[in-house]
PDB file of C-alpha atoms in Angstrom:
ATOM      1  CA  UNK A1336       5.886  -9.393 -23.284  1.00  0.00           C
ATOM      2  CA  UNK A1337       8.825  -7.491 -23.860  1.00  0.00           C
ATOM      3  CA  UNK A1338      11.171  -6.937 -26.856  1.00  0.00           C
ATOM      4  CA  UNK A1339      14.108  -8.985 -25.880  1.00  0.00           C
ATOM      5  CA  UNK A1340      14.460 -12.409 -27.511  1.00  0.00           C
ATOM      6  CA  UNK A1341      16.571 -15.521 -26.827  1.00  0.00           C
ATOM      7  CA  UNK A1342      18.144 -17.849 -28.705  1.00  0.00           C
ATOM      8  CA  UNK A1343      17.703 -21.005 -28.978  1.00  0.00           C
ATOM      9  CA  UNK A1344      14.790 -21.815 -26.578  1.00  0.00           C
ATOM     10  CA  UNK A1345      16.513 -25.495 -25.226  1.00  0.00           C
ATOM     11  CA  UNK A1346      19.543 -27.019 -25.829  1.00  0.00           C
ATOM     12  CA  UNK A1347      21.127 -30.655 -25.376  1.00  0.00           C
ATOM     13  CA  UNK A1348      24.976 -30.499 -25.082  1.00  0.00           C
ATOM     14  CA  UNK A1349      27.341 -33.285 -23.207  1.00  0.00           C
ATOM     15  CA  UNK A1350      30.448 -32.593 -21.084  1.00  0.00           C
ATOM     16  CA  UNK A1351      33.447 -30.633 -22.300  1.00  0.00           C
ATOM     17  CA  UNK A1352      31.509 -29.459 -25.394  1.00  0.00           C
ATOM     18  CA  UNK A1353      31.144 -25.671 -25.709  1.00  0.00           C
ATOM     19  CA  UNK A1354      27.738 -23.527 -26.579  1.00  0.00           C
ATOM     20  CA  UNK A1355      26.916 -20.164 -28.003  1.00  0.00           C
ATOM     21  CA  UNK A1356      23.608 -18.749 -26.600  1.00  0.00           C
ATOM     22  CA  UNK A1357      22.235 -15.497 -28.272  1.00  0.00           C
ATOM     23  CA  UNK A1358      20.582 -12.380 -27.406  1.00  0.00           C
ATOM     24  CA  UNK A1359      18.424  -9.684 -29.167  1.00  0.00           C
ATOM     25  CA  UNK A1360      18.221  -6.571 -26.586  1.00  0.00           C
ATOM     26  CA  UNK A1361      15.347  -4.274 -26.702  1.00  0.00           C
ATOM     27  CA  UNK A1362      14.519  -1.601 -29.235  1.00  0.00           C
ATOM     28  CA  UNK A1363      16.828   1.450 -28.044  1.00  0.00           C
ATOM     29  CA  UNK A1364      18.842  -0.552 -25.001  1.00  0.00           C
ATOM     30  CA  UNK A1365      22.487  -0.375 -24.958  1.00  0.00           C
ATOM     31  CA  UNK A1366      23.275  -2.912 -21.734  1.00  0.00           C
ATOM     32  CA  UNK A1367      23.017  -6.396 -21.706  1.00  0.00           C
ATOM     33  CA  UNK A1368      23.195  -8.779 -18.692  1.00  0.00           C
ATOM     34  CA  UNK A1369      23.416 -12.065 -18.575  1.00  0.00           C
ATOM     35  CA  UNK A1370      21.933 -14.369 -15.707  1.00  0.00           C
ATOM     36  CA  UNK A1371      22.344 -18.158 -14.881  1.00  0.00           C
ATOM     37  CA  UNK A1372      19.023 -19.339 -13.178  1.00  0.00           C
ATOM     38  CA  UNK A1373      19.244 -22.869 -11.777  1.00  0.00           C
ATOM     39  CA  UNK A1374      16.671 -24.579 -11.019  1.00  0.00           C
ATOM     40  CA  UNK A1375      15.173 -23.638  -7.406  1.00  0.00           C
ATOM     41  CA  UNK A1376      17.333 -20.573  -7.328  1.00  0.00           C
ATOM     42  CA  UNK A1377      17.229 -16.746  -8.441  1.00  0.00           C
ATOM     43  CA  UNK A1378      19.160 -15.608 -11.475  1.00  0.00           C
ATOM     44  CA  UNK A1379      22.390 -15.629 -10.876  1.00  0.00           C
ATOM     45  CA  UNK A1380      24.649 -12.165 -12.549  1.00  0.00           C
ATOM     46  CA  UNK A1381      27.428 -13.871 -14.830  1.00  0.00           C
ATOM     47  CA  UNK A1382      28.244 -10.410 -16.307  1.00  0.00           C
ATOM     48  CA  UNK A1383      26.778  -7.214 -18.239  1.00  0.00           C
ATOM     49  CA  UNK A1384      28.304  -5.594 -21.556  1.00  0.00           C
ATOM     50  CA  UNK A1385      27.824  -1.935 -21.947  1.00  0.00           C
ATOM     51  CA  UNK A1386      27.885  -0.464 -25.649  1.00  0.00           C
ATOM     52  CA  UNK A1387      29.941  -3.607 -26.767  1.00  0.00           C
ATOM     53  CA  UNK A1388      32.813  -3.618 -23.791  1.00  0.00           C
ATOM     54  CA  UNK A1389      32.191  -6.237 -20.312  1.00  0.00           C
ATOM     55  CA  UNK A1390      31.269  -3.727 -17.543  1.00  0.00           C
ATOM     56  CA  UNK A1391      30.866  -6.131 -13.999  1.00  0.00           C
ATOM     57  CA  UNK A1392      31.489  -9.590 -13.437  1.00  0.00           C
ATOM     58  CA  UNK A1393      30.032 -12.145 -11.200  1.00  0.00           C
ATOM     59  CA  UNK A1394      32.078 -14.992  -9.581  1.00  0.00           C
ATOM     60  CA  UNK A1395      31.964 -17.181 -13.326  1.00  0.00           C
ATOM     61  CA  UNK A1396      35.034 -18.772 -14.113  1.00  0.00           C
ATOM     62  CA  UNK A1397      36.886 -17.568 -17.084  1.00  0.00           C
ATOM     63  CA  UNK A1398      35.241 -20.433 -19.975  1.00  0.00           C
ATOM     64  CA  UNK A1399      32.635 -18.349 -19.493  1.00  0.00           C
ATOM     65  CA  UNK A1400      32.912 -15.459 -21.985  1.00  0.00           C
ATOM     66  CA  UNK A1401      30.791 -12.571 -23.884  1.00  0.00           C
ATOM     67  CA  UNK A1402      30.426 -10.601 -26.848  1.00  0.00           C
ATOM     68  CA  UNK A1403      27.985  -7.870 -27.570  1.00  0.00           C
ATOM     69  CA  UNK A1404      27.770  -5.841 -31.349  1.00  0.00           C
ATOM     70  CA  UNK A1405      27.904  -2.834 -32.447  1.00  0.00           C
ATOM     71  CA  UNK A1406      23.777  -3.239 -32.918  1.00  0.00           C
ATOM     72  CA  UNK A1407      23.727  -4.083 -29.406  1.00  0.00           C
ATOM     73  CA  UNK A1408      22.483  -7.838 -29.648  1.00  0.00           C
ATOM     74  CA  UNK A1409      24.747  -9.844 -27.044  1.00  0.00           C
ATOM     75  CA  UNK A1410      26.610 -13.478 -27.110  1.00  0.00           C
ATOM     76  CA  UNK A1411      27.007 -15.778 -24.283  1.00  0.00           C
ATOM     77  CA  UNK A1412      29.960 -18.875 -24.577  1.00  0.00           C
ATOM     78  CA  UNK A1413      30.314 -21.304 -22.050  1.00  0.00           C
ATOM     79  CA  UNK A1414      33.477 -23.845 -22.797  1.00  0.00           C
ATOM     80  CA  UNK A1415      34.083 -27.079 -21.664  1.00  0.00           C
ATOM     81  CA  UNK A1416      30.673 -27.500 -19.895  1.00  0.00           C
ATOM     82  CA  UNK A1417      29.923 -29.226 -17.021  1.00  0.00           C
ATOM     83  CA  UNK A1418      27.278 -30.944 -15.285  1.00  0.00           C
ATOM     84  CA  UNK A1419      26.427 -28.140 -13.323  1.00  0.00           C
ATOM     85  CA  UNK A1420      25.876 -25.559 -16.256  1.00  0.00           C
ATOM     86  CA  UNK A1421      22.322 -27.165 -16.630  1.00  0.00           C
ATOM     87  CA  UNK A1422      20.386 -23.936 -15.967  1.00  0.00           C
ATOM     88  CA  UNK A1423      17.760 -21.388 -17.488  1.00  0.00           C
ATOM     89  CA  UNK A1424      20.219 -18.477 -19.090  1.00  0.00           C
ATOM     90  CA  UNK A1425      18.565 -15.520 -19.337  1.00  0.00           C
ATOM     91  CA  UNK A1426      19.440 -12.085 -20.649  1.00  0.00           C
ATOM     92  CA  UNK A1427      18.369  -8.803 -19.561  1.00  0.00           C
ATOM     93  CA  UNK A1428      18.781  -5.655 -21.408  1.00  0.00           C
ATOM     94  CA  UNK A1429      18.196  -1.675 -20.468  1.00  0.00           C
ATOM     95  CA  UNK A1430      19.290   1.753 -21.125  1.00  0.00           C
ATOM     96  CA  UNK A1431      22.612   1.708 -19.005  1.00  0.00           C
ATOM     97  CA  UNK A1432      23.319   4.912 -18.725  1.00  0.00           C
ATOM     98  CA  UNK A1433      21.296   6.792 -20.680  1.00  0.00           C
ATOM     99  CA  UNK A1434      19.229   8.278 -17.408  1.00  0.00           C
ATOM    100  CA  UNK A1435      15.949   8.098 -16.672  1.00  0.00           C
ATOM    101  CA  UNK A1436      14.690   4.817 -16.357  1.00  0.00           C
ATOM    102  CA  UNK A1437      17.625   3.265 -17.009  1.00  0.00           C
ATOM    103  CA  UNK A1438      17.777   0.724 -14.349  1.00  0.00           C
ATOM    104  CA  UNK A1439      14.963  -1.243 -15.411  1.00  0.00           C
ATOM    105  CA  UNK A1440      16.071  -4.398 -16.874  1.00  0.00           C
ATOM    106  CA  UNK A1441      13.647  -6.226 -19.133  1.00  0.00           C
ATOM    107  CA  UNK A1442      14.219 -10.136 -19.325  1.00  0.00           C
ATOM    108  CA  UNK A1443      14.195 -12.304 -22.689  1.00  0.00           C
ATOM    109  CA  UNK A1444      12.259 -15.749 -22.120  1.00  0.00           C
ATOM    110  CA  UNK A1445      15.712 -17.481 -21.644  1.00  0.00           C
ATOM    111  CA  UNK A1446      17.218 -20.217 -22.948  1.00  0.00           C
ATOM    112  CA  UNK A1447      17.380 -24.021 -20.827  1.00  0.00           C
ATOM    113  CA  UNK A1448      20.602 -25.722 -21.320  1.00  0.00           C
ATOM    114  CA  UNK A1449      20.494 -28.882 -20.471  1.00  0.00           C
ATOM    115  CA  UNK A1450      24.539 -30.841 -19.858  1.00  0.00           C
ATOM    116  CA  UNK A1451      24.610 -34.270 -20.091  1.00  0.00           C
TER     117      UNK A1451
ATOM    118  CA  UNK B 292      29.790  -9.064  -2.328  1.00  0.00           C
ATOM    119  CA  UNK B 293      26.005  -7.938  -2.062  1.00  0.00           C
ATOM    120  CA  UNK B 294      24.302 -10.893  -0.418  1.00  0.00           C
ATOM    121  CA  UNK B 295      20.433 -10.856  -0.293  1.00  0.00           C
ATOM    122  CA  UNK B 296      18.098 -13.516   1.878  1.00  0.00           C
ATOM    123  CA  UNK B 297      14.433 -13.669   0.886  1.00  0.00           C
ATOM    124  CA  UNK B 298      11.828 -15.320   3.476  1.00  0.00           C
ATOM    125  CA  UNK B 299       9.554 -17.313   3.244  1.00  0.00           C
ATOM    126  CA  UNK B 300      10.601 -19.768   0.469  1.00  0.00           C
ATOM    127  CA  UNK B 301       7.190 -20.837   0.138  1.00  0.00           C
ATOM    128  CA  UNK B 302       3.473 -18.655   1.461  1.00  0.00           C
ATOM    129  CA  UNK B 303       0.085 -20.084   0.484  1.00  0.00           C
ATOM    130  CA  UNK B 304      -2.692 -17.429   1.757  1.00  0.00           C
ATOM    131  CA  UNK B 305      -6.395 -17.725   1.168  1.00  0.00           C
ATOM    132  CA  UNK B 306      -7.668 -15.513  -1.846  1.00  0.00           C
ATOM    133  CA  UNK B 307      -8.396 -11.868  -0.312  1.00  0.00           C
ATOM    134  CA  UNK B 308      -5.749 -12.734   2.249  1.00  0.00           C
ATOM    135  CA  UNK B 309      -2.511 -10.211   2.022  1.00  0.00           C
ATOM    136  CA  UNK B 310       0.947 -11.830   1.587  1.00  0.00           C
ATOM    137  CA  UNK B 311       3.965 -10.373   2.593  1.00  0.00           C
ATOM    138  CA  UNK B 312       7.558 -11.541   1.609  1.00  0.00           C
ATOM    139  CA  UNK B 313      11.120 -10.301   3.326  1.00  0.00           C
ATOM    140  CA  UNK B 314      14.202  -9.202   2.170  1.00  0.00           C
ATOM    141  CA  UNK B 315      17.002  -8.647   3.551  1.00  0.00           C
ATOM    142  CA  UNK B 316      21.042  -7.238   1.535  1.00  0.00           C
ATOM    143  CA  UNK B 317      24.394  -6.905   2.671  1.00  0.00           C
ATOM    144  CA  UNK B 318      25.692  -4.105   0.809  1.00  0.00           C
ATOM    145  CA  UNK B 319      25.180  -0.632   2.216  1.00  0.00           C
ATOM    146  CA  UNK B 320      26.269   0.990  -1.236  1.00  0.00           C
ATOM    147  CA  UNK B 321      22.841  -0.747  -2.872  1.00  0.00           C
ATOM    148  CA  UNK B 322      20.533   1.630  -3.859  1.00  0.00           C
ATOM    149  CA  UNK B 323      18.560  -0.077  -6.346  1.00  0.00           C
ATOM    150  CA  UNK B 324      15.929  -2.467  -5.158  1.00  0.00           C
ATOM    151  CA  UNK B 325      13.324  -4.721  -8.071  1.00  0.00           C
ATOM    152  CA  UNK B 326      10.762  -7.095  -7.293  1.00  0.00           C
ATOM    153  CA  UNK B 327      10.399  -9.510 -10.219  1.00  0.00           C
ATOM    154  CA  UNK B 328       7.415 -11.887 -10.661  1.00  0.00           C
ATOM    155  CA  UNK B 329       8.362 -15.224 -12.478  1.00  0.00           C
ATOM    156  CA  UNK B 330       5.418 -17.646 -13.449  1.00  0.00           C
ATOM    157  CA  UNK B 331       6.442 -21.390 -14.885  1.00  0.00           C
ATOM    158  CA  UNK B 332       8.063 -21.206 -17.198  1.00  0.00           C
ATOM    159  CA  UNK B 333       8.192 -17.895 -18.000  1.00  0.00           C
ATOM    160  CA  UNK B 334      10.930 -14.461 -17.578  1.00  0.00           C
ATOM    161  CA  UNK B 335      10.970 -12.494 -14.626  1.00  0.00           C
ATOM    162  CA  UNK B 336       8.661  -9.879 -15.037  1.00  0.00           C
ATOM    163  CA  UNK B 337       9.479  -6.468 -12.781  1.00  0.00           C
ATOM    164  CA  UNK B 338       6.259  -5.874 -11.094  1.00  0.00           C
ATOM    165  CA  UNK B 339       7.719  -2.696  -8.521  1.00  0.00           C
ATOM    166  CA  UNK B 340      10.937  -1.340  -7.533  1.00  0.00           C
ATOM    167  CA  UNK B 341      11.793   1.227  -5.311  1.00  0.00           C
ATOM    168  CA  UNK B 342      15.561   3.434  -4.604  1.00  0.00           C
ATOM    169  CA  UNK B 343      16.829   4.116  -1.384  1.00  0.00           C
ATOM    170  CA  UNK B 344      15.735   7.474  -1.465  1.00  0.00           C
ATOM    171  CA  UNK B 345      12.328   6.788  -0.989  1.00  0.00           C
ATOM    172  CA  UNK B 346      11.166   4.683   1.761  1.00  0.00           C
ATOM    173  CA  UNK B 347       7.506   3.510   0.450  1.00  0.00           C
ATOM    174  CA  UNK B 348       6.055   2.891  -3.076  1.00  0.00           C
ATOM    175  CA  UNK B 349       2.770   1.367  -3.911  1.00  0.00           C
ATOM    176  CA  UNK B 350       1.086   0.389  -7.149  1.00  0.00           C
ATOM    177  CA  UNK B 351      -2.163  -0.734  -6.655  1.00  0.00           C
ATOM    178  CA  UNK B 352      -2.212  -4.136  -5.055  1.00  0.00           C
ATOM    179  CA  UNK B 353       1.089  -3.946  -4.758  1.00  0.00           C
ATOM    180  CA  UNK B 354       3.605  -2.041  -2.027  1.00  0.00           C
ATOM    181  CA  UNK B 355       6.961  -1.867  -1.550  1.00  0.00           C
ATOM    182  CA  UNK B 356       8.922  -1.050   1.796  1.00  0.00           C
ATOM    183  CA  UNK B 357      12.235  -0.079   2.325  1.00  0.00           C
ATOM    184  CA  UNK B 358      14.281   0.481   5.503  1.00  0.00           C
ATOM    185  CA  UNK B 359      18.133   1.137   4.388  1.00  0.00           C
ATOM    186  CA  UNK B 360      18.597   1.634   8.594  1.00  0.00           C
ATOM    187  CA  UNK B 361      17.912  -2.091   8.948  1.00  0.00           C
ATOM    188  CA  UNK B 362      18.925  -3.001   5.368  1.00  0.00           C
ATOM    189  CA  UNK B 363      15.777  -4.877   4.501  1.00  0.00           C
ATOM    190  CA  UNK B 364      13.317  -4.249   1.725  1.00  0.00           C
ATOM    191  CA  UNK B 365       9.554  -5.943   1.781  1.00  0.00           C
ATOM    192  CA  UNK B 366       6.819  -6.537  -0.381  1.00  0.00           C
ATOM    193  CA  UNK B 367       3.060  -6.373   0.381  1.00  0.00           C
ATOM    194  CA  UNK B 368       0.077  -7.537  -2.131  1.00  0.00           C
ATOM    195  CA  UNK B 369      -3.037  -7.488  -0.697  1.00  0.00           C
ATOM    196  CA  UNK B 370      -6.503  -8.679  -1.890  1.00  0.00           C
ATOM    197  CA  UNK B 371      -4.186 -11.581  -3.246  1.00  0.00           C
ATOM    198  CA  UNK B 372      -6.109 -13.480  -6.388  1.00  0.00           C
ATOM    199  CA  UNK B 373      -5.061 -17.041  -7.609  1.00  0.00           C
ATOM    200  CA  UNK B 374      -3.268 -15.120 -10.921  1.00  0.00           C
ATOM    201  CA  UNK B 375      -1.428 -13.619  -8.321  1.00  0.00           C
ATOM    202  CA  UNK B 376       0.581 -17.583  -7.816  1.00  0.00           C
ATOM    203  CA  UNK B 377       4.022 -16.971  -8.991  1.00  0.00           C
ATOM    204  CA  UNK B 378       7.611 -17.180  -7.721  1.00  0.00           C
ATOM    205  CA  UNK B 379       8.553 -13.272  -6.730  1.00  0.00           C
ATOM    206  CA  UNK B 380      11.977 -12.953  -6.347  1.00  0.00           C
ATOM    207  CA  UNK B 381      13.636  -9.651  -4.466  1.00  0.00           C
ATOM    208  CA  UNK B 382      17.166  -7.818  -5.826  1.00  0.00           C
ATOM    209  CA  UNK B 383      19.686  -5.373  -5.068  1.00  0.00           C
ATOM    210  CA  UNK B 384      22.162  -3.225  -6.994  1.00  0.00           C
ATOM    211  CA  UNK B 385      24.140  -0.540  -7.017  1.00  0.00           C
ATOM    212  CA  UNK B 386      23.383   1.999  -9.174  1.00  0.00           C
ATOM    213  CA  UNK B 387      26.158   4.583 -11.286  1.00  0.00           C
ATOM    214  CA  UNK B 388      27.029   2.853 -13.961  1.00  0.00           C
ATOM    215  CA  UNK B 389      25.681  -0.843 -13.204  1.00  0.00           C
ATOM    216  CA  UNK B 390      21.805  -0.549 -14.186  1.00  0.00           C
ATOM    217  CA  UNK B 391      21.652  -4.597 -14.638  1.00  0.00           C
ATOM    218  CA  UNK B 392      24.298  -5.876 -11.914  1.00  0.00           C
ATOM    219  CA  UNK B 393      21.340  -6.921  -9.356  1.00  0.00           C
ATOM    220  CA  UNK B 394      21.936  -9.729  -6.911  1.00  0.00           C
ATOM    221  CA  UNK B 395      18.690 -11.885  -6.461  1.00  0.00           C
ATOM    222  CA  UNK B 396      17.428 -13.423  -3.846  1.00  0.00           C
ATOM    223  CA  UNK B 397      16.525 -17.343  -3.888  1.00  0.00           C
ATOM    224  CA  UNK B 398      12.619 -16.460  -4.265  1.00  0.00           C
ATOM    225  CA  UNK B 399       9.068 -17.326  -2.543  1.00  0.00           C
ATOM    226  CA  UNK B 400       6.752 -19.416  -4.298  1.00  0.00           C
ATOM    227  CA  UNK B 401       3.443 -17.882  -3.559  1.00  0.00           C
ATOM    228  CA  UNK B 402       0.330 -20.172  -3.501  1.00  0.00           C
ATOM    229  CA  UNK B 403      -2.845 -17.841  -3.508  1.00  0.00           C
ATOM    230  CA  UNK B 404      -5.878 -20.536  -3.090  1.00  0.00           C
ATOM    231  CA  UNK B 405      -9.504 -19.645  -4.279  1.00  0.00           C
TER     232      UNK B 405
END
């Protein structure tokens, strides 16, 4: 197993609510990427944070926002939840621009979000 | 943006047979191609990866080939075992500062029958 952790493991919300998901990166990793994985599909890139700055964003609306903290842990915030936001949310950490095997991503176990 | 297509969506083989999963990508700038295995209810785990300056890479029973001209890459699993049963995802990304920004295929569900 990787050293990447996520909380909570499961979450149930209702439409219109807001949610915050958390990710602790593997020790020494300064880059965190967030993905949304709908049932039966591959993960879709939401955004990436490198040293507390957003470093790229996928095709997701502004109600998906994030933060990265000085210890490189990260949060994903989703406002005005919609039914289609129900999915597994994965974070992945990597070394970023440090060189060597910087591209290898290590995924956390995910947070399963259900929006009713 | 990048688009990755993966085939087949399901694959069933007998134990001991080989399995091949194919992916195509659209962005010629993509230069890093990882493969992940995801078991039911678990996180994706990297099983092998290849960079665009290499045509083939092997790790025991698993190999990946890359054809940059045709923009396709394939995963080959030999001597399959029941524990190889899982969903396999290919991905493509452009390195040079965007290590984690991968575009994934929709996955192949591999079933290895004993």
